[in-house]
PDB file of C-alpha atoms and ligand atoms in Angstrom:
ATOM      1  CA  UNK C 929     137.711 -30.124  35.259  1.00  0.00           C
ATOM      2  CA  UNK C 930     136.558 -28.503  38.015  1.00  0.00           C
ATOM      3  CA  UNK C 931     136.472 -28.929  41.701  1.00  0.00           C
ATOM      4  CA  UNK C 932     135.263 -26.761  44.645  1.00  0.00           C
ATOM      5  CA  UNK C 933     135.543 -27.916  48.074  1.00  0.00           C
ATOM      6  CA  UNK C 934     132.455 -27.209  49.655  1.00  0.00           C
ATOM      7  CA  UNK C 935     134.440 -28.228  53.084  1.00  0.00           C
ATOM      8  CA  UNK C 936     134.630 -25.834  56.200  1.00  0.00           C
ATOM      9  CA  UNK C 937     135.150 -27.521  59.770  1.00  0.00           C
ATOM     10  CA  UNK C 938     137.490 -28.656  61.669  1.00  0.00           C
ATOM     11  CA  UNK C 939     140.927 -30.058  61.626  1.00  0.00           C
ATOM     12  CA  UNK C 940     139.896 -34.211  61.090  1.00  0.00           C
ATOM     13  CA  UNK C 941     137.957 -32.866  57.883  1.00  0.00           C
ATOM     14  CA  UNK C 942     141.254 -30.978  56.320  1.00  0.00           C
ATOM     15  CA  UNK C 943     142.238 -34.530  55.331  1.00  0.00           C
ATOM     16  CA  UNK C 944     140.025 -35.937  52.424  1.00  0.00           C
ATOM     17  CA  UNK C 945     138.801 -39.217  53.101  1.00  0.00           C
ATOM     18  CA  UNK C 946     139.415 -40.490  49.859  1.00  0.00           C
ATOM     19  CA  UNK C 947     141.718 -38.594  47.865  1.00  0.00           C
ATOM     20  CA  UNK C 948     142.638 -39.465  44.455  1.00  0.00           C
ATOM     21  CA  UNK C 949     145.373 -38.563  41.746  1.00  0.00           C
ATOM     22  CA  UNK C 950     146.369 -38.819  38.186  1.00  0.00           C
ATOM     23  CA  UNK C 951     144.279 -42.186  38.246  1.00  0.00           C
ATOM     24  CA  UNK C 952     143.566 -43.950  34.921  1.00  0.00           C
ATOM     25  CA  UNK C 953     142.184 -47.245  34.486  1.00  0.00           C
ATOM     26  CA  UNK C 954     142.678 -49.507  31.517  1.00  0.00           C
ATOM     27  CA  UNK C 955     140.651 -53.002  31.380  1.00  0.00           C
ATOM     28  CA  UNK C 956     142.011 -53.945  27.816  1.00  0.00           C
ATOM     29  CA  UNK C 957     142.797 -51.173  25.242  1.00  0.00           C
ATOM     30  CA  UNK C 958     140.371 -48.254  25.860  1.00  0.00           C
ATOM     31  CA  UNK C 959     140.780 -46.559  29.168  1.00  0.00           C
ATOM     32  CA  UNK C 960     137.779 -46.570  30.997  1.00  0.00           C
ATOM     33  CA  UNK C 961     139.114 -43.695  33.525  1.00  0.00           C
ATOM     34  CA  UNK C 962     141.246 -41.346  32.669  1.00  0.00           C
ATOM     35  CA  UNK C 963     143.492 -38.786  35.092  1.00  0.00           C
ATOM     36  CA  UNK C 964     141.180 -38.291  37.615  1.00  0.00           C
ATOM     37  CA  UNK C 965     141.782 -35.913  40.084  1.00  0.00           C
ATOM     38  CA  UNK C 966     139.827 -35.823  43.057  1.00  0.00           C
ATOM     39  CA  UNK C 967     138.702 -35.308  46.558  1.00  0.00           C
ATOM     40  CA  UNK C 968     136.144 -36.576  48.393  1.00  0.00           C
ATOM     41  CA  UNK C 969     134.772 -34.202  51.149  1.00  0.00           C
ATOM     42  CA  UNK C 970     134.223 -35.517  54.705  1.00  0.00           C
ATOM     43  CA  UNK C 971     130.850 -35.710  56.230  1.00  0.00           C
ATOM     44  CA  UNK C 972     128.431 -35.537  53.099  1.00  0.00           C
ATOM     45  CA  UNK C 973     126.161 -37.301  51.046  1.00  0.00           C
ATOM     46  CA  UNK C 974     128.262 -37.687  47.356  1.00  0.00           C
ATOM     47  CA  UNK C 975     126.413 -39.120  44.398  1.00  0.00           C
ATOM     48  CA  UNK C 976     128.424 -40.131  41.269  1.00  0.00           C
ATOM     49  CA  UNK C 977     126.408 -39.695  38.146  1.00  0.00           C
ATOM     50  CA  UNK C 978     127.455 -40.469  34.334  1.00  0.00           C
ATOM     51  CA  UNK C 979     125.967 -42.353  31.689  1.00  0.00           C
ATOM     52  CA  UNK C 980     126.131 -45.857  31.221  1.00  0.00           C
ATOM     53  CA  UNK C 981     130.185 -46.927  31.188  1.00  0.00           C
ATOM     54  CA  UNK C 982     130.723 -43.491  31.761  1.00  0.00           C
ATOM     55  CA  UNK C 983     133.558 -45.660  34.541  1.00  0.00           C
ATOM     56  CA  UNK C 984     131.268 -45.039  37.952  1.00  0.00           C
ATOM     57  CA  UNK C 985     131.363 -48.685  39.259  1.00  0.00           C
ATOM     58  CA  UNK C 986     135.242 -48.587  37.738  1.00  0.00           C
ATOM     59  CA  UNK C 987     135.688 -45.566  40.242  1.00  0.00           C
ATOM     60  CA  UNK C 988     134.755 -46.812  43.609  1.00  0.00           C
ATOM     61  CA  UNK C 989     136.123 -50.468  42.720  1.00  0.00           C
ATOM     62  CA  UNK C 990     139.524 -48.674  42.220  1.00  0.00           C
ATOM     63  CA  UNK C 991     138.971 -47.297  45.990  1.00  0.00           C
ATOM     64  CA  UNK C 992     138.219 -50.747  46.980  1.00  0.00           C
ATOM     65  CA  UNK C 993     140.937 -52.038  45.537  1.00  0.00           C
ATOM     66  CA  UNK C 994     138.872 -54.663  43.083  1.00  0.00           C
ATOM     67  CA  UNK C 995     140.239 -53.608  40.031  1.00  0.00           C
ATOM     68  CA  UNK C 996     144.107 -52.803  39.277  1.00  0.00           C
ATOM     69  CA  UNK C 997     144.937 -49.119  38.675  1.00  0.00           C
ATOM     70  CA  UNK C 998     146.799 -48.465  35.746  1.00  0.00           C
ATOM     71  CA  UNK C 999     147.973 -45.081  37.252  1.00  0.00           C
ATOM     72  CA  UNK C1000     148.028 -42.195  39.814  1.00  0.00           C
ATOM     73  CA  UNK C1001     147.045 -43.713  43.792  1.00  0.00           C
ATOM     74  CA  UNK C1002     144.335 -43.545  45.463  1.00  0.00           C
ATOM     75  CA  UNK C1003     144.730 -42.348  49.506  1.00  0.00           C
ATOM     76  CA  UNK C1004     142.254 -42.935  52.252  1.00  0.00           C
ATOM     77  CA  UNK C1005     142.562 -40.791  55.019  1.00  0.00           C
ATOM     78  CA  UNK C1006     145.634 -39.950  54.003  1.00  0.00           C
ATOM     79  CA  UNK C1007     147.227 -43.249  53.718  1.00  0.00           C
ATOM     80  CA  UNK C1008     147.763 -45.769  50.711  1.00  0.00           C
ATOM     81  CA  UNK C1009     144.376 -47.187  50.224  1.00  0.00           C
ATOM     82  CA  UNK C1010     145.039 -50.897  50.833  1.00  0.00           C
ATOM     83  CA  UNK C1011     146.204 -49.751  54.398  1.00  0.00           C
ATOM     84  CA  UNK C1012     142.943 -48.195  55.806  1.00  0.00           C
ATOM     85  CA  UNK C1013     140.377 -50.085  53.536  1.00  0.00           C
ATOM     86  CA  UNK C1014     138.810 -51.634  56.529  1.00  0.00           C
ATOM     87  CA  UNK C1015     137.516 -48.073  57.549  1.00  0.00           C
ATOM     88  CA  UNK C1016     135.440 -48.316  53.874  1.00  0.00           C
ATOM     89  CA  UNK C1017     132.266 -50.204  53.720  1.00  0.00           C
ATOM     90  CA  UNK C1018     131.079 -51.190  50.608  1.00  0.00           C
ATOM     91  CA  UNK C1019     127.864 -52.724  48.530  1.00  0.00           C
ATOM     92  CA  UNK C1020     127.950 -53.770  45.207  1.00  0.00           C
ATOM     93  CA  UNK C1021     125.868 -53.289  42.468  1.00  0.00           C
ATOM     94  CA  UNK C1022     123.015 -55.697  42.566  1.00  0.00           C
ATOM     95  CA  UNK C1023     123.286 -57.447  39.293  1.00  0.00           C
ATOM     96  CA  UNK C1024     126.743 -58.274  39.718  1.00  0.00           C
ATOM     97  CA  UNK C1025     125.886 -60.589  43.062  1.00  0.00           C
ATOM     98  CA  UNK C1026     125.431 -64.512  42.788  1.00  0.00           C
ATOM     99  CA  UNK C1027     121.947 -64.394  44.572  1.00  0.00           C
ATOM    100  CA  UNK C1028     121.824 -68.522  44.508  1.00  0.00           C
ATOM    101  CA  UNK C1029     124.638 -68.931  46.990  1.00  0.00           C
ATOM    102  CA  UNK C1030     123.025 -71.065  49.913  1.00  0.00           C
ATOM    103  CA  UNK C1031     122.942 -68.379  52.583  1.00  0.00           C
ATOM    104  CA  UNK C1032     120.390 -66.855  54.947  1.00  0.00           C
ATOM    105  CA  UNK C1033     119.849 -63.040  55.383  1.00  0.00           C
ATOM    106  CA  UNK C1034     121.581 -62.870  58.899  1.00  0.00           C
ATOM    107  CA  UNK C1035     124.959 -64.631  57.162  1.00  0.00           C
ATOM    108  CA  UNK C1036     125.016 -62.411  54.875  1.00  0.00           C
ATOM    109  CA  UNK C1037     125.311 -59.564  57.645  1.00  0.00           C
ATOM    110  CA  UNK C1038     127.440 -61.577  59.514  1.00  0.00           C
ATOM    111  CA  UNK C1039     130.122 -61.650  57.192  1.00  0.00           C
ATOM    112  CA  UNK C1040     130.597 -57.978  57.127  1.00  0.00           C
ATOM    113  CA  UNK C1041     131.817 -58.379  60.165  1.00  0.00           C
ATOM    114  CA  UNK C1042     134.684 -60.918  59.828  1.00  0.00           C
ATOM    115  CA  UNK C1043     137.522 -58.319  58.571  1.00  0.00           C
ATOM    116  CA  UNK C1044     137.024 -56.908  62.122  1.00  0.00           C
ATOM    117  CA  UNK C1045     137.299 -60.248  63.613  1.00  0.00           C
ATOM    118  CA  UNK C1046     140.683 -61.064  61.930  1.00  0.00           C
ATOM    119  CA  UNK C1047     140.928 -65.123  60.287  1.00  0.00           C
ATOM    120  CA  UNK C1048     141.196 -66.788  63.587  1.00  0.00           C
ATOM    121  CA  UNK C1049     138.328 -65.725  65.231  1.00  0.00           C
ATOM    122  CA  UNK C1050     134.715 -67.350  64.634  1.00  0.00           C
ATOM    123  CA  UNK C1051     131.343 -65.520  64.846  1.00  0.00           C
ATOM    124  CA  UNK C1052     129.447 -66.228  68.057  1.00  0.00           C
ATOM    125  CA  UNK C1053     126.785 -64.692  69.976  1.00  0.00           C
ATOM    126  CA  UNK C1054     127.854 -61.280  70.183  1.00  0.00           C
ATOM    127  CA  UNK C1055     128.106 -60.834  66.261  1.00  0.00           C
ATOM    128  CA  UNK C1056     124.954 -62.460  65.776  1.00  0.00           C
ATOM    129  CA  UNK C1057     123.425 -59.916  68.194  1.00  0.00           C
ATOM    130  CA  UNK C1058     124.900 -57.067  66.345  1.00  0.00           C
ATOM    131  CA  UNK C1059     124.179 -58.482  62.421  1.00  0.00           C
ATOM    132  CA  UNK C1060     120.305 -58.893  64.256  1.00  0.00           C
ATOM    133  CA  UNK C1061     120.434 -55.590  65.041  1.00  0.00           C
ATOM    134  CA  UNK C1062     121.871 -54.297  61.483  1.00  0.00           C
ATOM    135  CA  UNK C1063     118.959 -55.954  59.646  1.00  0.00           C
ATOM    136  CA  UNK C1064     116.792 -54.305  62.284  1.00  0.00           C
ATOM    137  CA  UNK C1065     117.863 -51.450  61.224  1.00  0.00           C
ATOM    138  CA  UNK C1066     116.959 -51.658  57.697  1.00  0.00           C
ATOM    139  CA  UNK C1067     113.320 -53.018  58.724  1.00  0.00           C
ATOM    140  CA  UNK C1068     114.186 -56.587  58.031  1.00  0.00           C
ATOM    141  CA  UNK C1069     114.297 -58.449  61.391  1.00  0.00           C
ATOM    142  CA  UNK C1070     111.740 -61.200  60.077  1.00  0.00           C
ATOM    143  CA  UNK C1071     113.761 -62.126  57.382  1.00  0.00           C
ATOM    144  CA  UNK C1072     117.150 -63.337  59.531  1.00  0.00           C
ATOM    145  CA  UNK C1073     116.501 -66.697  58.380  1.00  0.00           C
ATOM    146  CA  UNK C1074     115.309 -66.365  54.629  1.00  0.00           C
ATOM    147  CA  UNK C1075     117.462 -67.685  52.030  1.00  0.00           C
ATOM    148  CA  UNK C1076     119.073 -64.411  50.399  1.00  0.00           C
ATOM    149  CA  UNK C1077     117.594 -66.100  46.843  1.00  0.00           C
ATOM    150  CA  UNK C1078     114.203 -65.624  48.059  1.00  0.00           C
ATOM    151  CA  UNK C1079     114.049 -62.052  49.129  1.00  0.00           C
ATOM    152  CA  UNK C1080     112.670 -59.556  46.920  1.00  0.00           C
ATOM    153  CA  UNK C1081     115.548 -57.282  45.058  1.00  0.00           C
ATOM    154  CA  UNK C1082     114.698 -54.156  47.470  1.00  0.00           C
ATOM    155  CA  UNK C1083     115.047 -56.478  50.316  1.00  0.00           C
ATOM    156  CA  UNK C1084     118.524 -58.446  48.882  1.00  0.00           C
ATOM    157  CA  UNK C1085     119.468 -54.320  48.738  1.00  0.00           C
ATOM    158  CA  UNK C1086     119.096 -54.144  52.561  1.00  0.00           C
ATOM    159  CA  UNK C1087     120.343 -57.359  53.469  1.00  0.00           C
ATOM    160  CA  UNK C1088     123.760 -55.458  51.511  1.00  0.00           C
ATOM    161  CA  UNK C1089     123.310 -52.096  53.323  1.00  0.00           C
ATOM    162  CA  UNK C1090     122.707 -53.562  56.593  1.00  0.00           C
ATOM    163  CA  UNK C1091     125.926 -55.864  56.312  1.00  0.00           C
ATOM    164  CA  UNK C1092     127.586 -52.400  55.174  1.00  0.00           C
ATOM    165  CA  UNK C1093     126.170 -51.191  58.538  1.00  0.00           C
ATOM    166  CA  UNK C1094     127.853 -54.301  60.670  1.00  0.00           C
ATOM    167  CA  UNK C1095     131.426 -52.614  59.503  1.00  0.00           C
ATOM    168  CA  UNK C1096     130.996 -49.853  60.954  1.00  0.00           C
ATOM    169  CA  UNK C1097     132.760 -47.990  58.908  1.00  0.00           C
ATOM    170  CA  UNK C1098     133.866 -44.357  58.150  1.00  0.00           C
ATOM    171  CA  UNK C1099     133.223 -44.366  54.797  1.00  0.00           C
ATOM    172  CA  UNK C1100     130.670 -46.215  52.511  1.00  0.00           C
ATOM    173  CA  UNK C1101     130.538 -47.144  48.695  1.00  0.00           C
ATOM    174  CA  UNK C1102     127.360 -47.646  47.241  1.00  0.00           C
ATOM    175  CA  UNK C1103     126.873 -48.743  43.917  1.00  0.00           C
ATOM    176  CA  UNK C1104     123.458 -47.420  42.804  1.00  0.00           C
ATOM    177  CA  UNK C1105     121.532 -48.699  45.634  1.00  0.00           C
ATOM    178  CA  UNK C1106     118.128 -47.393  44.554  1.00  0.00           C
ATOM    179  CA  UNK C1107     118.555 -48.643  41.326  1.00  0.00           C
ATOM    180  CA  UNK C1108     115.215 -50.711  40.848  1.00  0.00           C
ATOM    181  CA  UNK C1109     114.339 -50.892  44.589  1.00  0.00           C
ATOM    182  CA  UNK C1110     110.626 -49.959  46.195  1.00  0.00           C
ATOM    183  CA  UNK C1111     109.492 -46.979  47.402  1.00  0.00           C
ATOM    184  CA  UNK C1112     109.865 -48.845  51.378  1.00  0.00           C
ATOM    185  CA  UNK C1113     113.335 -49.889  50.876  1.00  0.00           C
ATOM    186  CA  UNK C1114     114.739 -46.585  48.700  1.00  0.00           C
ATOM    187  CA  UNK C1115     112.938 -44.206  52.232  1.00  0.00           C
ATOM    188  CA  UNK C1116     114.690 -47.370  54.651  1.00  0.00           C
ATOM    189  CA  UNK C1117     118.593 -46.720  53.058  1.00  0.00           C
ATOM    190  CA  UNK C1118     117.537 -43.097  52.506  1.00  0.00           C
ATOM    191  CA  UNK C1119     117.049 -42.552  56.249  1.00  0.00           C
ATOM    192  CA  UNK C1120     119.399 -45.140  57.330  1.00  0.00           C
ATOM    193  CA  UNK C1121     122.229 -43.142  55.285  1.00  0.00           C
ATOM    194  CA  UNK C1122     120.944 -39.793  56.936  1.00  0.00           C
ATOM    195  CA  UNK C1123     121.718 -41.165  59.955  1.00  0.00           C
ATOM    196  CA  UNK C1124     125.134 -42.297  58.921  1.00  0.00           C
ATOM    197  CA  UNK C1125     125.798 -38.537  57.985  1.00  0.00           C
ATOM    198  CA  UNK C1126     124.219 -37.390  60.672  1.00  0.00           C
ATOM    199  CA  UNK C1127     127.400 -39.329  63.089  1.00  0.00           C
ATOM    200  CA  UNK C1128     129.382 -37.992  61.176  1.00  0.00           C
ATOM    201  CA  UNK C1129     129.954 -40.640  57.832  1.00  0.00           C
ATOM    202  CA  UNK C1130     131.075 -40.021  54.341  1.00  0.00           C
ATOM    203  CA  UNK C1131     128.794 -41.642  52.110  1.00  0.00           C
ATOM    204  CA  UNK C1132     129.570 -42.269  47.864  1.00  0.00           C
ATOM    205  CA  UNK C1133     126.790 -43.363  46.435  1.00  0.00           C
ATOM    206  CA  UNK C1134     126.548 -44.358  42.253  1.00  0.00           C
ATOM    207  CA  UNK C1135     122.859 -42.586  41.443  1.00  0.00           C
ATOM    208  CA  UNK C1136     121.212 -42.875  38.244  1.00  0.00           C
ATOM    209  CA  UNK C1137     118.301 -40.604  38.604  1.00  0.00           C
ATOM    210  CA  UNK C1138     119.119 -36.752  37.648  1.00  0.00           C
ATOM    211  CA  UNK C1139     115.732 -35.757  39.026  1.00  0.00           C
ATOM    212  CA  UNK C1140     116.551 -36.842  42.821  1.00  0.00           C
ATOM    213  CA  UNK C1141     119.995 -35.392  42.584  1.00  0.00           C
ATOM    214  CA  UNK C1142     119.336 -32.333  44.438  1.00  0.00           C
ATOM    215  CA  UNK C1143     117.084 -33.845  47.025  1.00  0.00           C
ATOM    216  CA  UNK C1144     119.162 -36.227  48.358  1.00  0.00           C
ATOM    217  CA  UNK C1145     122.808 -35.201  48.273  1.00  0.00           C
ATOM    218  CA  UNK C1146     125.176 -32.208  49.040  1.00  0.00           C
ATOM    219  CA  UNK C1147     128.147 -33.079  46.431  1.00  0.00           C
ATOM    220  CA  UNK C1148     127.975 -34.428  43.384  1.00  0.00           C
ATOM    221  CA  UNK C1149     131.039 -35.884  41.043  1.00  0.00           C
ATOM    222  CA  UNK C1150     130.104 -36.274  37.436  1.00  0.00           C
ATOM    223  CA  UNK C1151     132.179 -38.329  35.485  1.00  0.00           C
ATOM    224  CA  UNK C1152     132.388 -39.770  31.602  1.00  0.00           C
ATOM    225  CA  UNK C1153     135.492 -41.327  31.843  1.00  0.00           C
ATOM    226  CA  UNK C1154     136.966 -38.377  32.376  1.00  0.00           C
ATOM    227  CA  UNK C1155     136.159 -36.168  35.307  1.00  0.00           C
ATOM    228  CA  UNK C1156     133.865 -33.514  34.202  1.00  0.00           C
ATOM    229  CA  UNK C1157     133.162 -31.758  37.364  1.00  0.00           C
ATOM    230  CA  UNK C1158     132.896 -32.155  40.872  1.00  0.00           C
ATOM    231  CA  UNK C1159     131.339 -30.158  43.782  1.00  0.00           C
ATOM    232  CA  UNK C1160     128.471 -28.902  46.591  1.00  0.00           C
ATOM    233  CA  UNK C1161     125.101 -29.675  44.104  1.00  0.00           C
ATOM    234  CA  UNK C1162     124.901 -26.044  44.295  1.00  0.00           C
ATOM    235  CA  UNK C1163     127.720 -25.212  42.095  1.00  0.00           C
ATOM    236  CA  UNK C1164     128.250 -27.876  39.735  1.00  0.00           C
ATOM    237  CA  UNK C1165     124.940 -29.810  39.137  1.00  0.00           C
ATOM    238  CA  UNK C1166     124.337 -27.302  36.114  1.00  0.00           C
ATOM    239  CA  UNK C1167     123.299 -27.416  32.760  1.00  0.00           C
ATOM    240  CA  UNK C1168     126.245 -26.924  31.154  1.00  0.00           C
ATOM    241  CA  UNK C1169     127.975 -29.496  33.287  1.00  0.00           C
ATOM    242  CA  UNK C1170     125.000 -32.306  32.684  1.00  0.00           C
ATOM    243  CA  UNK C1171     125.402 -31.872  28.683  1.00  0.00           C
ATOM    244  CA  UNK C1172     128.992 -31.800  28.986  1.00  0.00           C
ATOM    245  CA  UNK C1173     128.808 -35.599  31.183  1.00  0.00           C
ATOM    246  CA  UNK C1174     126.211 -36.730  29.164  1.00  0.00           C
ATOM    247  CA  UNK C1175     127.557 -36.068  25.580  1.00  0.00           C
ATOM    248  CA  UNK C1176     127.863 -39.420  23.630  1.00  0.00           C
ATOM    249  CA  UNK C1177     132.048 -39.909  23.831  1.00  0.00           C
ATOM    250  CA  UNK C1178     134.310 -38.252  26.305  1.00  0.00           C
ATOM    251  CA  UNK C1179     138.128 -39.443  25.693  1.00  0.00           C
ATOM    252  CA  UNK C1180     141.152 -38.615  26.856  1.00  0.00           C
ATOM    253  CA  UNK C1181     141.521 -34.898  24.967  1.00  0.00           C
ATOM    254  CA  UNK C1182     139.539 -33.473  27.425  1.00  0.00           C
ATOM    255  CA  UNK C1183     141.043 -31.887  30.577  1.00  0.00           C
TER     256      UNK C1183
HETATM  257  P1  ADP M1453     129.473 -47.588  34.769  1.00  0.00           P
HETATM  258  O1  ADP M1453     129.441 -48.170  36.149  1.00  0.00           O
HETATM  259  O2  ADP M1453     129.605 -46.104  34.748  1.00  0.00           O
HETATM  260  O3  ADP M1453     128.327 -48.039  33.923  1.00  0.00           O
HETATM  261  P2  ADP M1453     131.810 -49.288  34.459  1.00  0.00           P
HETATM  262  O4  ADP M1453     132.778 -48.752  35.428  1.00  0.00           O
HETATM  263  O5  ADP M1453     131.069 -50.523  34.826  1.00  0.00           O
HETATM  264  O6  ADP M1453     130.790 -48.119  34.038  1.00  0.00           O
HETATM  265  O7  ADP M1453     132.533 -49.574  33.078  1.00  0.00           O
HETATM  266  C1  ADP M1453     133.335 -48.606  32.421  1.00  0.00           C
HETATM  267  C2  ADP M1453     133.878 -49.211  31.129  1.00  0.00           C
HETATM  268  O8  ADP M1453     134.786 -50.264  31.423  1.00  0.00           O
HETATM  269  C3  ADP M1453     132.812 -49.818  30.226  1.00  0.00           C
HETATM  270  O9  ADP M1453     133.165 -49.563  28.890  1.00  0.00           O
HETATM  271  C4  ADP M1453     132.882 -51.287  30.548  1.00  0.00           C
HETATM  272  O10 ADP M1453     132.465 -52.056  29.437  1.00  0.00           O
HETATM  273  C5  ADP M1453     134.349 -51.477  30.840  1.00  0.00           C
HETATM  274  N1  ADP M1453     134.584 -52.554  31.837  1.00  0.00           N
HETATM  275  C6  ADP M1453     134.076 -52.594  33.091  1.00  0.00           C
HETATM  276  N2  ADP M1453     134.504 -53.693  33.749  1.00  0.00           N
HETATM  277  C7  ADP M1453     135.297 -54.370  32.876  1.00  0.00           C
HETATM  278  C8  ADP M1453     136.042 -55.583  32.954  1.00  0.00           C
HETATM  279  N3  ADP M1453     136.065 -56.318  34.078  1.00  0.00           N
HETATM  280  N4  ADP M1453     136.749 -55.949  31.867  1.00  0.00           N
HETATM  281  C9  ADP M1453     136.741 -55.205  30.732  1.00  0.00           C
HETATM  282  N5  ADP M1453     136.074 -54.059  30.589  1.00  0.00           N
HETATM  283  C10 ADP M1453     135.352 -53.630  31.638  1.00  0.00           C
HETATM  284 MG1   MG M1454     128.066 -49.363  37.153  1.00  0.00          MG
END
């Protein structure tokens, strides 16, 4: 494995936002991660590549605390991960989203906004002003009151990243968000996510397309249930390292 840090700055980026160690991940028998040791750098765009159940969605899940880890912790900002999840936002992949549940676009924002509420206190005005203005963000400020089940799949992807937005978080887990989307929705979460960086964010975002790799991120983490490498695009997004993720079975040998 191998890991450059690509981080200069100052003293709030010394701590990793995510930092993770010895972490393996075992749904039934086969591990599906295996020892992974890793940092994630402060203030950049970070795609995670691998080939199908190469363990990417296992990855950030594990951050998120949705699946048990088997080993190793996961820190965020320093801290056990359960204790600053609420500065993580994070949207799922698409597919694995009941798009029948009765709700209207607006909801949907809404709701990312109820961990910052706490239980006992109910949405009103003011968080209906700011979910508005999250779905404005991602061009969809007609669509408030559509039934999520009716938008198109790029939209249902906005509705997701503008409820990310409504967090207001430091740090934000995408699972491939372009994955299938239009060209108007993958520029909208492209330049929504600039923007995010731009104040300073840490975005994570599953990609599947090894053409747009370079174009859109600085750091990239390659994974195939082990890690293979991870670093600026620069330095790691090679050849070598692209054969080595994408080779048909990566177990636990390799280190
Ligand atoms: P990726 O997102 O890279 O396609 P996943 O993280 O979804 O990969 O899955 C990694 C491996 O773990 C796959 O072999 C998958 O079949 C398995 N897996 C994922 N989720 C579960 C689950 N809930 N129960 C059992 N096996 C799972
Ligand atoms: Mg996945």
């Amino acid at each position: 494995m191998e890991q450059k840090s690509g981080n200069q700055g100052s003293a709030e980026d010394k701590i990793s936002p995510i930092m993770i160690r010895n972490m393996s991940i075992t749904y039934r028998t086969e591990p599906a991660l295996w020892n992974i040791d890793l940092d994630f750098p402060a203030r950049k765009m970070v795609a995670i590549i691998g080939p199908n159940g190469a363990g990417k969605s296992t990855l950030i899940k594990a951050v998120m605390g949705l699946v048990p880890i088997t080993a190793g912790k996961v820190h965020i900002y320093g801290k056990p991960s359960h204790k600053n999840r609420d500065k993580v936002a994070y949207v799922p992949q698409r597919g694995s989203v009941d798009w029948d549940f009765p709700t209207d676009a607006l909801d949907v924002v809404e709701m990312g906004l109820y961990g910052k509420l706490g239980w006992f206190r109910r949405p009103n005005s003011k968080t209906r002003n700011v979910a508005r203005e999250c779905l404005d963000r991602v061009g969809l400020s007609d669509y408030a009151d559509r039934q999520i089940g009716q938008l198109s799949g790029g939209q249902q992807q906005r509705v997701f990243v503008a409820r990310a937005l409504a967090q207001d978080a430091q740090i934000y887990l995408m699972d491939e968000p372009l994955n299938g989307v239009d060209a108007t929705t993958e520029e909208t979460i492209l330049s929504v996510l600039a923007n995010l960086r731009k104040g300073g964010k840490t975005i994570v975002m599953v990609h599947h397309d090894l053409r747009t790799v370079d174009k859109y991120f600085d750091w990239v983490v390659m994974v195939n249930r082990n890690l293979i490498a991870a670093g600026p695009i620069k330095e790691v997004f090679t050849k070598i390292n692209l054969d080595r993720t994408y080779q048909e079975k990566r177990c636990m040998s390799i280190q």
